[in-house]
Amino acid sequence: MSLLLRGRTTKSTWEMAKAEPVCPPETMDSEDMLFMLYTSGSTGKPKGIVHTQAGYLLYASLTHKYVFDYKQGDVFGCVADIGWITGHSYVVYGPLCNGATTVLFESTPTYPDPGRYWETVERLRINQFYGAPTAIRLLLKYGDEWVKKYDRSSLKLLGSVGEPINHEAWEWFYNVVGEGRCDLVDTWWQTETGGICISPRPSESDGEIIPAMAMRPFFGIRPTLLNENGKVIEGGDVSGALCIAQAWPGMARTIYGDHQRFVDAYFKTYPGYYFTGDGAYRSDEGHYQITGRMDDVINISGHRLGTAEIEDALDEHPDVPETAVIGFPHDIKGEAAFAFVVLKDGITLTEQAIKEDLKSIVATKIAKYAIPDHILMVKRLPKTRSGKIMRRVLRKIAGGNTEDLGDITTLEDPTIITEILEAYHKYKTEEAAK
Ligand code: PRX
C-alpha cells in the first residue's frame, strides 16, 4: 500500500502516517447492531435485515466449527461474495471468530477458465470448500478434466448453499471434485437466520449423509412443518410450510426502520412460529429436504429476488402499465424469470426496442442477473374477478406446460388465456428460428 502511494499524493501519505496503527476496540452491547443486509421478500421493497453483535457471532462461529468440522490450522474456502450473507457468515465472521485462515475469492468460476476454483484449491491448500449449486451445475458441463488437472488432496469437506442442489450436481461435486472421499453437506439457511439451520454434521457419530438433503437441524433449531390451517404436521413422509418453533442466537432482530414489517413478514402467518417462506419435506427418519419457496420469491443462480421487485422495475417504463414476473426451472441458474408485459395502446417504439429498454432498466435498478430470460408482450394479464393475477396459470405457461392449465373458471375473462397462448406460441416459434 505504501509503495503504491509513494510518489503520488504525498499529502494523503502524511495523513495516513499520522493515524494510530492500532484502533482501540469499542465496547458494544450484545444487542447492538452488527450489520444490516438488504434482502428480497415477496413485496417490491427490499428488507434491511438487522443482525446484532453477540448472538450472530456466536451462531456464525459455532456453525462454522461444527458443520464444516473446522480444525485449527485448516484453510477455509467459501467462494461467496462477501456482499451477501454467505460471505458475511462464512468468509468473514464465522471463520475469523474461530481464528481460521479464510479465503477471499474474487474471480468467477469460469475466469480465466473453468478450472479456477480447483486451481485455487491446489494453490491455497483449501481444506473446506463451500459454494453454490448454480456454479457446480455450470462447471460440470465443462467436463471433469478441468477438475482433475489440479491437486485436490487438501480437501476434506465440501458444502453447498443458497438453493436446492439437484442430484446430478450433488453426485458430480461429491464424486469428481471430492473424489468420493470428502463429506458433502447441503446447508439450508437464510439471510434472516444468520447462519446454517439445517445441514448434515458428518463429524458427529451419527454423521450419515443422504445426497441432496439438508437433513438435520443445528443445535437449538426446532424445525416444524405446518399445514395451510396453521396446524403442526406430525410424523414422517410429510410436507408443509417450514417454520422454526423457538428463537435461536443468530436470528435477525428486526427490519431496519420497520419493526412491524418484521413481525408481519415472519411471525403473523403462523402465530408463535418463525415462518421461513420455504416448504419442506420430512422423511420417515425425520430428515428434512427443502422443496422451495412458497411465496413469490425466486432464486436465480443463488440470488434471492422477489418477483414484485422485478415487476416494479419493469413497470417504470413509460410504455408499460402492467407486468407479471414468474419463475421457471432453468438447467444452470436453478430458476429464471419469465416476464409477461402489457404495453400501452399507441406506443411509438418497436417491441424490440422496448424489450431492450426493459432489460437495461432491470440491470440498472436491480442487477444483470435479474434480467428476465423471456419477455412476452401480451394484451392483458389473466385476472380473477377480484382483480388478482392468476399466477398459477402464468407459472404453467412460463414452464412450457400449455396443455393443462387447471381450473380457469374464476377468471374474469377466460379468453385472455387464448390470447396469451397465441402470443406465447408465436414467441417460441420466433425464438426457435433465431
Ligand atoms: O429458499 C431458500 C434458499 O435460499 C433462501 C434464502 O436466501 P438468502 O437469504 O439469499 O440466503 C442464501 C444463503 C443462505 C431460502 O429461503 N436456500 C438456501 N439454502 C438452501 C436453499 N434452498 C434449498 N436448499 C438449500 N440448501
Tab-separated table of C-alpha atoms and ligand atoms in Angstrom:
chain	number	residue	atom	x	y	z
A	1	MET	CA	0.000	0.000	0.000
A	2	SER	CA	2.689	2.494	0.998
A	3	LEU	CA	4.641	1.619	-2.142
A	4	LEU	CA	1.617	2.404	-4.254
A	5	LEU	CA	1.071	5.713	-2.537
A	6	ARG	CA	4.659	6.879	-2.641
A	7	GLY	CA	5.251	9.420	-5.333
A	8	ARG	CA	1.536	10.157	-5.630
A	9	THR	CA	-0.363	12.454	-3.305
A	10	THR	CA	2.224	12.819	-0.611
A	11	LYS	CA	-0.242	14.796	1.466
A	12	SER	CA	-2.520	11.831	1.997
A	13	THR	CA	0.503	9.653	2.750
A	14	TRP	CA	1.374	12.038	5.574
A	15	GLU	CA	-2.187	11.988	6.799
A	16	MET	CA	-2.021	8.200	6.948
A	17	ALA	CA	1.275	8.324	8.794
A	18	LYS	CA	-0.373	10.430	11.476
A	19	ALA	CA	-3.039	7.803	12.144
A	20	GLU	CA	-2.615	5.369	15.021
A	21	PRO	CA	-1.634	1.887	13.837
A	22	VAL	CA	-3.923	0.315	16.415
A	23	CYS	CA	-7.592	1.115	16.708
A	24	PRO	CA	-8.841	0.681	20.271
A	25	PRO	CA	-11.804	-1.677	20.470
A	26	GLU	CA	-15.194	-0.212	21.229
A	27	THR	CA	-17.308	-1.890	23.860
A	28	MET	CA	-20.676	-2.849	22.426
A	29	ASP	CA	-23.842	-4.163	23.932
A	30	SER	CA	-24.678	-7.730	22.929
A	31	GLU	CA	-27.849	-6.493	21.242
A	32	ASP	CA	-26.260	-3.538	19.399
A	33	MET	CA	-26.494	-3.741	15.638
A	34	LEU	CA	-23.578	-5.524	13.988
A	35	PHE	CA	-24.654	-5.084	10.382
A	36	MET	CA	-27.624	-4.750	8.105
A	37	LEU	CA	-28.105	-6.622	4.823
A	38	TYR	CA	-30.849	-5.961	2.326
A	39	THR	CA	-32.732	-8.954	1.025
A	40	SER	CA	-35.817	-9.612	-1.073
A	41	GLY	CA	-39.238	-10.526	0.150
A	42	SER	CA	-42.482	-11.117	-1.670
A	43	THR	CA	-43.202	-7.389	-1.994
A	44	GLY	CA	-41.245	-4.920	-4.094
A	45	LYS	CA	-39.366	-3.172	-1.308
A	46	PRO	CA	-36.224	-4.989	-0.105
A	47	LYS	CA	-35.881	-5.523	3.632
A	48	GLY	CA	-32.930	-4.271	5.675
A	49	ILE	CA	-32.302	-7.331	7.841
A	50	VAL	CA	-30.601	-6.408	11.119
A	51	HIS	CA	-28.172	-8.720	12.905
A	52	THR	CA	-26.769	-7.969	16.322
A	53	GLN	CA	-23.404	-8.489	17.972
A	54	ALA	CA	-23.330	-11.432	20.332
A	55	GLY	CA	-25.996	-13.828	19.096
A	56	TYR	CA	-24.985	-13.598	15.460
A	57	LEU	CA	-21.268	-14.010	16.183
A	58	LEU	CA	-21.871	-16.968	18.461
A	59	TYR	CA	-24.082	-18.640	15.879
A	60	ALA	CA	-21.799	-17.927	12.901
A	61	SER	CA	-18.750	-19.265	14.738
A	62	LEU	CA	-20.451	-22.380	16.127
A	63	THR	CA	-21.996	-23.374	12.811
A	64	HIS	CA	-18.680	-22.777	11.069
A	65	LYS	CA	-16.936	-25.044	13.537
A	66	TYR	CA	-19.436	-27.883	13.733
A	67	VAL	CA	-20.979	-28.064	10.265
A	68	PHE	CA	-17.654	-27.816	8.448
A	69	ASP	CA	-15.715	-29.701	11.118
A	70	TYR	CA	-13.238	-26.855	11.198
A	71	LYS	CA	-9.963	-27.717	12.962
A	72	GLN	CA	-7.254	-25.264	13.957
A	73	GLY	CA	-4.904	-24.679	11.042
A	74	ASP	CA	-7.467	-25.513	8.350
A	75	VAL	CA	-7.764	-23.223	5.349
A	76	PHE	CA	-11.445	-22.459	4.866
A	77	GLY	CA	-12.604	-21.573	1.350
A	78	CYS	CA	-16.076	-20.100	0.988
A	79	VAL	CA	-16.258	-18.696	-2.540
A	80	ALA	CA	-19.313	-16.498	-1.972
A	81	ASP	CA	-19.202	-12.759	-2.462
A	82	ILE	CA	-18.801	-11.017	0.899
A	83	GLY	CA	-21.621	-8.662	-0.037
A	84	TRP	CA	-24.126	-11.455	0.673
A	85	ILE	CA	-24.983	-13.241	3.885
A	86	THR	CA	-22.974	-16.349	2.957
A	87	GLY	CA	-19.879	-14.201	2.596
A	88	HIS	CA	-20.637	-12.371	5.841
A	89	SER	CA	-21.100	-15.505	7.928
A	90	TYR	CA	-18.615	-17.889	6.287
A	91	VAL	CA	-15.928	-15.729	4.703
A	92	VAL	CA	-15.721	-13.109	7.420
A	93	TYR	CA	-17.395	-13.527	10.804
A	94	GLY	CA	-17.583	-17.293	11.419
A	95	PRO	CA	-14.050	-18.227	10.303
A	96	LEU	CA	-12.412	-15.146	11.836
A	97	CYS	CA	-14.134	-15.722	15.201
A	98	ASN	CA	-12.586	-19.189	15.135
A	99	GLY	CA	-9.142	-17.878	14.212
A	100	ALA	CA	-9.312	-19.629	10.843
A	101	THR	CA	-7.453	-18.785	7.677
A	102	THR	CA	-10.208	-17.702	5.324
A	103	VAL	CA	-10.101	-17.318	1.553
A	104	LEU	CA	-11.397	-14.236	-0.257
A	105	PHE	CA	-12.294	-15.383	-3.752
A	106	GLU	CA	-12.646	-12.506	-6.164
A	107	SER	CA	-12.923	-14.121	-9.564
A	108	THR	CA	-15.740	-16.045	-11.193
A	109	PRO	CA	-15.822	-19.858	-11.508
A	110	THR	CA	-15.013	-19.656	-15.229
A	111	TYR	CA	-12.385	-16.909	-15.346
A	112	PRO	CA	-9.818	-17.243	-16.792
A	113	ASP	CA	-11.041	-20.805	-17.329
A	114	PRO	CA	-13.394	-23.353	-15.706
A	115	GLY	CA	-10.556	-24.716	-13.562
A	116	ARG	CA	-10.384	-21.564	-11.436
A	117	TYR	CA	-11.926	-23.000	-8.258
A	118	TRP	CA	-9.749	-26.109	-8.302
A	119	GLU	CA	-6.598	-24.173	-9.154
A	120	THR	CA	-7.385	-22.039	-6.095
A	121	VAL	CA	-7.867	-25.187	-4.001
A	122	GLU	CA	-4.470	-26.513	-5.101
A	123	ARG	CA	-2.627	-23.199	-4.702
A	124	LEU	CA	-4.021	-22.346	-1.254
A	125	ARG	CA	-4.352	-25.945	0.005
A	126	ILE	CA	-8.007	-25.380	0.876
A	127	ASN	CA	-9.477	-27.885	3.345
A	128	GLN	CA	-13.160	-26.985	3.239
A	129	PHE	CA	-14.745	-25.726	0.035
A	130	TYR	CA	-18.177	-24.041	0.245
A	131	GLY	CA	-20.035	-22.931	-2.900
A	132	ALA	CA	-23.351	-22.652	-4.722
A	133	PRO	CA	-25.139	-25.315	-6.816
A	134	THR	CA	-25.508	-22.926	-9.751
A	135	ALA	CA	-21.712	-22.786	-10.151
A	136	ILE	CA	-21.434	-26.553	-9.806
A	137	ARG	CA	-24.103	-27.088	-12.477
A	138	LEU	CA	-22.244	-24.738	-14.769
A	139	LEU	CA	-18.842	-26.334	-14.183
A	140	LEU	CA	-19.964	-29.907	-14.639
A	141	LYS	CA	-20.909	-29.043	-18.209
A	142	TYR	CA	-17.262	-28.249	-18.966
A	143	GLY	CA	-16.243	-31.794	-18.082
A	144	ASP	CA	-14.071	-33.479	-15.464
A	145	GLU	CA	-10.692	-32.550	-16.944
A	146	TRP	CA	-10.779	-29.016	-15.537
A	147	VAL	CA	-11.116	-30.515	-12.077
A	148	LYS	CA	-8.701	-33.423	-12.389
A	149	LYS	CA	-5.938	-31.166	-13.658
A	150	TYR	CA	-5.445	-29.870	-10.109
A	151	ASP	CA	-4.403	-31.489	-6.872
A	152	ARG	CA	-7.383	-31.568	-4.523
A	153	SER	CA	-5.853	-33.813	-1.862
A	154	SER	CA	-6.105	-30.995	0.730
A	155	LEU	CA	-9.927	-31.089	0.564
A	156	LYS	CA	-11.698	-32.713	3.494
A	157	LEU	CA	-15.235	-31.402	3.179
A	158	LEU	CA	-17.467	-29.787	0.565
A	159	GLY	CA	-20.521	-27.613	1.181
A	160	SER	CA	-23.441	-26.376	-0.876
A	161	VAL	CA	-25.629	-23.364	-0.145
A	162	GLY	CA	-28.245	-20.970	-1.419
A	163	GLU	CA	-30.642	-23.106	-3.439
A	164	PRO	CA	-31.702	-26.715	-3.801
A	165	ILE	CA	-28.894	-28.898	-5.153
A	166	ASN	CA	-30.124	-31.387	-7.744
A	167	HIS	CA	-28.881	-34.982	-7.705
A	168	GLU	CA	-26.685	-34.673	-10.800
A	169	ALA	CA	-24.817	-31.693	-9.335
A	170	TRP	CA	-24.537	-33.342	-5.917
A	171	GLU	CA	-23.073	-36.563	-7.372
A	172	TRP	CA	-20.590	-34.686	-9.569
A	173	PHE	CA	-19.458	-32.437	-6.726
A	174	TYR	CA	-19.089	-35.471	-4.442
A	175	ASN	CA	-17.515	-37.953	-6.868
A	176	VAL	CA	-15.482	-35.787	-9.221
A	177	VAL	CA	-14.475	-32.805	-7.090
A	178	GLY	CA	-14.349	-34.678	-3.784
A	179	GLU	CA	-13.131	-37.962	-5.291
A	180	GLY	CA	-15.820	-39.706	-3.254
A	181	ARG	CA	-13.759	-39.254	-0.078
A	182	CYS	CA	-14.925	-35.804	1.130
A	183	ASP	CA	-18.166	-35.316	3.014
A	184	LEU	CA	-20.598	-33.072	1.150
A	185	VAL	CA	-23.055	-31.035	3.212
A	186	ASP	CA	-26.158	-29.391	1.775
A	187	THR	CA	-26.713	-26.448	4.118
A	188	TRP	CA	-30.055	-24.683	4.391
A	189	TRP	CA	-30.381	-21.217	5.879
A	190	GLN	CA	-31.312	-17.614	5.046
A	191	THR	CA	-30.146	-14.019	5.442
A	192	GLU	CA	-32.578	-13.808	8.355
A	193	THR	CA	-31.283	-16.904	10.159
A	194	GLY	CA	-27.719	-15.577	10.375
A	195	GLY	CA	-26.150	-18.990	9.974
A	196	ILE	CA	-26.810	-22.573	8.906
A	197	CYS	CA	-30.002	-24.021	10.414
A	198	ILE	CA	-30.396	-27.395	8.711
A	199	SER	CA	-27.450	-29.438	7.488
A	200	PRO	CA	-25.776	-32.802	7.950
A	201	ARG	CA	-22.978	-32.772	10.542
A	202	PRO	CA	-20.688	-35.549	9.312
A	203	SER	CA	-18.162	-35.096	12.110
A	204	GLU	CA	-20.632	-36.484	14.637
A	205	SER	CA	-21.097	-40.135	15.454
A	206	ASP	CA	-24.410	-40.305	13.607
A	207	GLY	CA	-22.945	-38.443	10.682
A	208	GLU	CA	-24.620	-40.265	7.805
A	209	ILE	CA	-25.261	-38.097	4.731
A	210	ILE	CA	-28.162	-38.552	2.347
A	211	PRO	CA	-27.410	-36.969	-1.063
A	212	ALA	CA	-29.089	-33.636	-1.783
A	213	MET	CA	-30.778	-33.411	1.613
A	214	ALA	CA	-30.206	-30.785	4.298
A	215	MET	CA	-31.299	-33.387	6.847
A	216	ARG	CA	-30.652	-32.250	10.425
A	217	PRO	CA	-31.409	-29.158	12.478
A	218	PHE	CA	-28.410	-27.458	14.065
A	219	PHE	CA	-28.197	-27.167	17.880
A	220	GLY	CA	-31.105	-25.106	19.179
A	221	ILE	CA	-33.099	-25.171	15.948
A	222	ARG	CA	-36.584	-26.684	16.152
A	223	PRO	CA	-37.923	-27.090	12.616
A	224	THR	CA	-41.674	-27.609	12.448
A	225	LEU	CA	-43.940	-28.241	9.481
A	226	LEU	CA	-47.328	-26.563	9.423
A	227	ASN	CA	-50.293	-27.064	7.140
A	228	GLU	CA	-52.373	-24.358	5.463
A	229	ASN	CA	-54.652	-24.187	8.517
A	230	GLY	CA	-51.713	-23.442	10.763
A	231	LYS	CA	-51.726	-26.909	12.367
A	232	VAL	CA	-48.496	-28.704	13.172
A	233	ILE	CA	-47.880	-31.694	10.897
A	234	GLU	CA	-46.530	-34.632	12.850
A	235	GLY	CA	-44.810	-37.808	11.683
A	236	GLY	CA	-42.739	-38.731	8.655
A	237	ASP	CA	-43.142	-38.704	4.888
A	238	VAL	CA	-44.967	-35.366	5.120
A	239	SER	CA	-44.596	-31.901	3.588
A	240	GLY	CA	-45.563	-28.450	4.815
A	241	ALA	CA	-44.536	-24.882	5.474
A	242	LEU	CA	-41.130	-24.826	7.147
A	243	CYS	CA	-41.246	-22.906	10.405
A	244	ILE	CA	-38.905	-22.681	13.375
A	245	ALA	CA	-40.570	-23.118	16.730
A	246	GLN	CA	-38.141	-21.395	19.070
A	247	ALA	CA	-35.730	-18.465	18.947
A	248	TRP	CA	-32.022	-19.086	18.312
A	249	PRO	CA	-28.976	-16.854	18.830
A	250	GLY	CA	-28.318	-15.963	15.184
A	251	MET	CA	-31.813	-14.914	14.179
A	252	ALA	CA	-32.385	-11.432	12.758
A	253	ARG	CA	-33.734	-8.969	15.291
A	254	THR	CA	-35.706	-6.620	13.076
A	255	ILE	CA	-36.095	-4.982	9.674
A	256	TYR	CA	-34.252	-1.707	9.823
A	257	GLY	CA	-36.675	1.135	10.459
A	258	ASP	CA	-39.776	-1.066	10.259
A	259	HIS	CA	-40.195	-3.488	13.131
A	260	GLN	CA	-43.873	-4.004	12.327
A	261	ARG	CA	-42.946	-5.278	8.876
A	262	PHE	CA	-40.568	-7.742	10.556
A	263	VAL	CA	-43.379	-9.036	12.765
A	264	ASP	CA	-45.818	-9.187	9.855
A	265	ALA	CA	-43.444	-10.896	7.435
A	266	TYR	CA	-42.161	-13.634	9.718
A	267	PHE	CA	-44.459	-14.132	12.699
A	268	LYS	CA	-48.019	-13.408	11.504
A	269	THR	CA	-48.634	-16.258	9.035
A	270	TYR	CA	-48.182	-18.888	11.733
A	271	PRO	CA	-48.547	-17.240	15.140
A	272	GLY	CA	-45.933	-18.463	17.586
A	273	TYR	CA	-43.567	-19.601	14.824
A	274	TYR	CA	-40.916	-18.042	12.637
A	275	PHE	CA	-42.052	-18.702	9.038
A	276	THR	CA	-39.169	-19.181	6.631
A	277	GLY	CA	-41.147	-18.776	3.383
A	278	ASP	CA	-39.872	-22.201	2.287
A	279	GLY	CA	-41.650	-25.503	2.011
A	280	ALA	CA	-40.032	-28.722	3.250
A	281	TYR	CA	-40.456	-32.479	3.287
A	282	ARG	CA	-39.715	-34.623	6.362
A	283	SER	CA	-38.857	-38.264	5.788
A	284	ASP	CA	-39.817	-41.207	7.973
A	285	GLU	CA	-36.365	-40.963	9.533
A	286	GLY	CA	-37.029	-37.313	10.455
A	287	HIS	CA	-34.704	-35.800	7.854
A	288	TYR	CA	-35.603	-32.550	6.150
A	289	GLN	CA	-35.470	-31.693	2.475
A	290	ILE	CA	-36.183	-28.158	1.314
A	291	THR	CA	-38.683	-28.098	-1.534
A	292	GLY	CA	-38.507	-24.385	-2.462
A	293	ARG	CA	-40.187	-21.069	-1.765
A	294	MET	CA	-43.884	-20.904	-1.013
A	295	ASP	CA	-44.156	-17.186	-1.736
A	296	ASP	CA	-43.390	-15.042	-4.774
A	297	VAL	CA	-39.670	-15.177	-4.233
A	298	ILE	CA	-37.430	-16.766	-6.854
A	299	ASN	CA	-33.854	-17.906	-6.700
A	300	ILE	CA	-31.784	-17.078	-9.777
A	301	SER	CA	-28.266	-18.517	-9.610
A	302	GLY	CA	-28.461	-18.417	-5.826
A	303	HIS	CA	-29.677	-14.800	-5.812
A	304	ARG	CA	-32.905	-14.303	-3.985
A	305	LEU	CA	-35.364	-11.977	-5.721
A	306	GLY	CA	-38.950	-11.006	-5.179
A	307	THR	CA	-40.870	-11.246	-8.441
A	308	ALA	CA	-42.533	-7.974	-7.340
A	309	GLU	CA	-39.121	-6.322	-7.296
A	310	ILE	CA	-38.567	-7.166	-10.973
A	311	GLU	CA	-42.135	-6.127	-11.804
A	312	ASP	CA	-41.586	-2.753	-10.111
A	313	ALA	CA	-38.507	-2.175	-12.245
A	314	LEU	CA	-40.280	-3.163	-15.490
A	315	ASP	CA	-43.292	-1.005	-14.629
A	316	GLU	CA	-41.046	2.053	-14.626
A	317	HIS	CA	-41.018	2.008	-18.414
A	318	PRO	CA	-43.407	4.715	-19.635
A	319	ASP	CA	-44.992	2.362	-22.192
A	320	VAL	CA	-45.594	-0.439	-19.687
A	321	PRO	CA	-48.636	-0.189	-17.421
A	322	GLU	CA	-48.528	-3.688	-16.006
A	323	THR	CA	-46.374	-6.806	-15.771
A	324	ALA	CA	-46.260	-10.212	-14.108
A	325	VAL	CA	-42.948	-11.942	-13.446
A	326	ILE	CA	-42.865	-15.670	-12.820
A	327	GLY	CA	-40.029	-18.056	-12.010
A	328	PHE	CA	-39.466	-21.153	-14.127
A	329	PRO	CA	-36.952	-24.023	-13.809
A	330	HIS	CA	-33.607	-23.436	-15.519
A	331	ASP	CA	-30.849	-26.029	-16.032
A	332	ILE	CA	-27.980	-23.935	-14.760
A	333	LYS	CA	-29.475	-20.985	-12.902
A	334	GLY	CA	-31.905	-23.192	-10.963
A	335	GLU	CA	-34.648	-20.715	-11.704
A	336	ALA	CA	-35.004	-17.890	-14.201
A	337	ALA	CA	-37.526	-15.092	-14.667
A	338	PHE	CA	-40.262	-15.004	-17.299
A	339	ALA	CA	-41.922	-11.599	-17.719
A	340	PHE	CA	-45.420	-11.121	-19.106
A	341	VAL	CA	-45.578	-7.476	-20.172
A	342	VAL	CA	-48.632	-5.415	-21.107
A	343	LEU	CA	-47.982	-2.441	-23.399
A	344	LYS	CA	-49.943	0.788	-23.577
A	345	ASP	CA	-52.011	1.435	-26.682
A	346	GLY	CA	-50.390	3.554	-29.353
A	347	ILE	CA	-46.737	3.019	-28.492
A	348	THR	CA	-44.268	4.602	-30.870
A	349	LEU	CA	-41.258	2.390	-30.128
A	350	THR	CA	-40.930	-1.113	-31.577
A	351	GLU	CA	-41.500	-4.065	-29.255
A	352	GLN	CA	-37.847	-4.982	-29.663
A	353	ALA	CA	-36.724	-1.511	-28.559
A	354	ILE	CA	-38.988	-1.704	-25.515
A	355	LYS	CA	-37.553	-5.125	-24.633
A	356	GLU	CA	-34.032	-3.725	-24.737
A	357	ASP	CA	-35.123	-0.773	-22.561
A	358	LEU	CA	-36.711	-3.145	-20.074
A	359	LYS	CA	-33.551	-5.234	-19.815
A	360	SER	CA	-31.425	-2.217	-19.140
A	361	ILE	CA	-33.863	-0.862	-16.528
A	362	VAL	CA	-33.682	-4.171	-14.639
A	363	ALA	CA	-29.893	-4.282	-14.924
A	364	THR	CA	-29.577	-0.747	-13.560
A	365	LYS	CA	-32.269	-0.885	-10.900
A	366	ILE	CA	-31.531	-4.386	-9.604
A	367	ALA	CA	-28.723	-6.313	-11.289
A	368	LYS	CA	-27.896	-8.090	-14.520
A	369	TYR	CA	-28.760	-11.496	-13.113
A	370	ALA	CA	-32.340	-10.279	-12.550
A	371	ILE	CA	-32.984	-9.655	-16.273
A	372	PRO	CA	-35.820	-11.968	-17.380
A	373	ASP	CA	-34.743	-14.691	-19.817
A	374	HIS	CA	-38.042	-14.245	-21.596
A	375	ILE	CA	-40.140	-11.139	-22.105
A	376	LEU	CA	-43.515	-11.851	-23.639
A	377	MET	CA	-45.690	-8.937	-24.737
A	378	VAL	CA	-49.356	-9.658	-24.000
A	379	LYS	CA	-52.508	-7.596	-24.374
A	380	ARG	CA	-53.841	-8.313	-20.881
A	381	LEU	CA	-52.970	-10.350	-17.793
A	382	PRO	CA	-55.287	-13.110	-16.563
A	383	LYS	CA	-57.114	-11.773	-13.517
A	384	THR	CA	-59.743	-13.203	-11.250
A	385	ARG	CA	-62.985	-11.349	-10.667
A	386	SER	CA	-61.464	-9.846	-7.549
A	387	GLY	CA	-58.624	-8.431	-9.663
A	388	LYS	CA	-55.827	-10.823	-8.604
A	389	ILE	CA	-53.434	-12.044	-11.269
A	390	MET	CA	-53.820	-15.813	-11.598
A	391	ARG	CA	-50.160	-16.614	-11.218
A	392	ARG	CA	-50.515	-20.378	-11.242
A	393	VAL	CA	-51.664	-20.222	-14.882
A	394	LEU	CA	-48.770	-17.983	-15.858
A	395	ARG	CA	-46.421	-20.323	-13.976
A	396	LYS	CA	-47.581	-23.223	-16.129
A	397	ILE	CA	-47.143	-21.251	-19.333
A	398	ALA	CA	-43.704	-19.982	-18.270
A	399	GLY	CA	-42.707	-23.586	-17.571
A	400	GLY	CA	-43.898	-24.638	-21.049
A	401	ASN	CA	-46.948	-26.577	-19.773
A	402	THR	CA	-49.553	-25.109	-22.033
A	403	GLU	CA	-51.825	-28.139	-22.249
A	404	ASP	CA	-53.387	-28.439	-18.819
A	405	LEU	CA	-53.741	-25.042	-17.199
A	406	GLY	CA	-56.078	-26.181	-14.440
A	407	ASP	CA	-59.311	-24.511	-13.413
A	408	ILE	CA	-59.691	-21.100	-15.022
A	409	THR	CA	-63.387	-20.590	-14.368
A	410	THR	CA	-62.751	-17.870	-11.776
A	411	LEU	CA	-61.067	-15.676	-14.357
A	412	GLU	CA	-62.893	-12.501	-15.173
A	413	ASP	CA	-62.424	-13.241	-18.879
A	414	PRO	CA	-61.094	-16.712	-19.759
A	415	THR	CA	-60.500	-15.697	-23.405
A	416	ILE	CA	-57.390	-13.862	-22.164
A	417	ILE	CA	-55.763	-17.277	-21.905
A	418	THR	CA	-56.246	-17.939	-25.623
A	419	GLU	CA	-54.658	-14.550	-26.364
A	420	ILE	CA	-51.666	-15.262	-24.129
A	421	LEU	CA	-51.171	-18.733	-25.555
A	422	GLU	CA	-51.206	-17.354	-29.087
A	423	ALA	CA	-48.582	-14.779	-28.166
A	424	TYR	CA	-46.550	-17.475	-26.380
A	425	HIS	CA	-46.516	-19.900	-29.331
A	426	LYS	CA	-45.617	-17.105	-31.744
A	427	TYR	CA	-42.782	-16.039	-29.429
A	428	LYS	CA	-41.484	-19.611	-29.119
A	429	THR	CA	-41.521	-20.082	-32.895
A	430	GLU	CA	-39.559	-16.850	-33.330
A	431	GLU	CA	-37.069	-17.848	-30.643
A	432	ALA	CA	-36.546	-21.265	-32.247
A	433	ALA	CA	-35.869	-19.614	-35.592
A	434	LYS	CA	-33.116	-17.392	-34.141
B	1	PRX	O1	-35.323	-20.667	-0.440
B	1	PRX	C1	-34.213	-20.920	0.402
B	1	PRX	C2	-32.932	-20.860	-0.404
B	1	PRX	O2	-32.441	-19.541	-0.283
B	1	PRX	C3	-33.313	-18.770	0.566
B	1	PRX	C4	-32.502	-17.817	1.383
B	1	PRX	O3	-31.853	-16.932	0.529
B	1	PRX	P1	-30.811	-15.873	1.109
B	1	PRX	O4	-31.422	-15.155	2.256
B	1	PRX	O5	-30.335	-15.070	-0.043
B	1	PRX	O6	-29.643	-16.744	1.690
B	1	PRX	C5	-28.910	-17.567	0.833
B	1	PRX	C6	-27.732	-18.137	1.575
B	1	PRX	C7	-28.021	-18.775	2.859
B	1	PRX	C8	-34.025	-19.794	1.389
B	1	PRX	O7	-35.235	-19.287	1.923
B	1	PRX	N1	-31.927	-21.814	0.119
B	1	PRX	C9	-30.812	-21.528	0.832
B	1	PRX	N2	-30.104	-22.645	1.072
B	1	PRX	C10	-30.787	-23.673	0.521
B	1	PRX	C11	-31.954	-23.138	-0.089
B	1	PRX	N3	-32.856	-23.921	-0.718
B	1	PRX	C12	-32.611	-25.253	-0.764
B	1	PRX	N4	-31.514	-25.821	-0.212
B	1	PRX	C13	-30.582	-25.095	0.432
B	1	PRX	N5	-29.501	-25.686	0.953
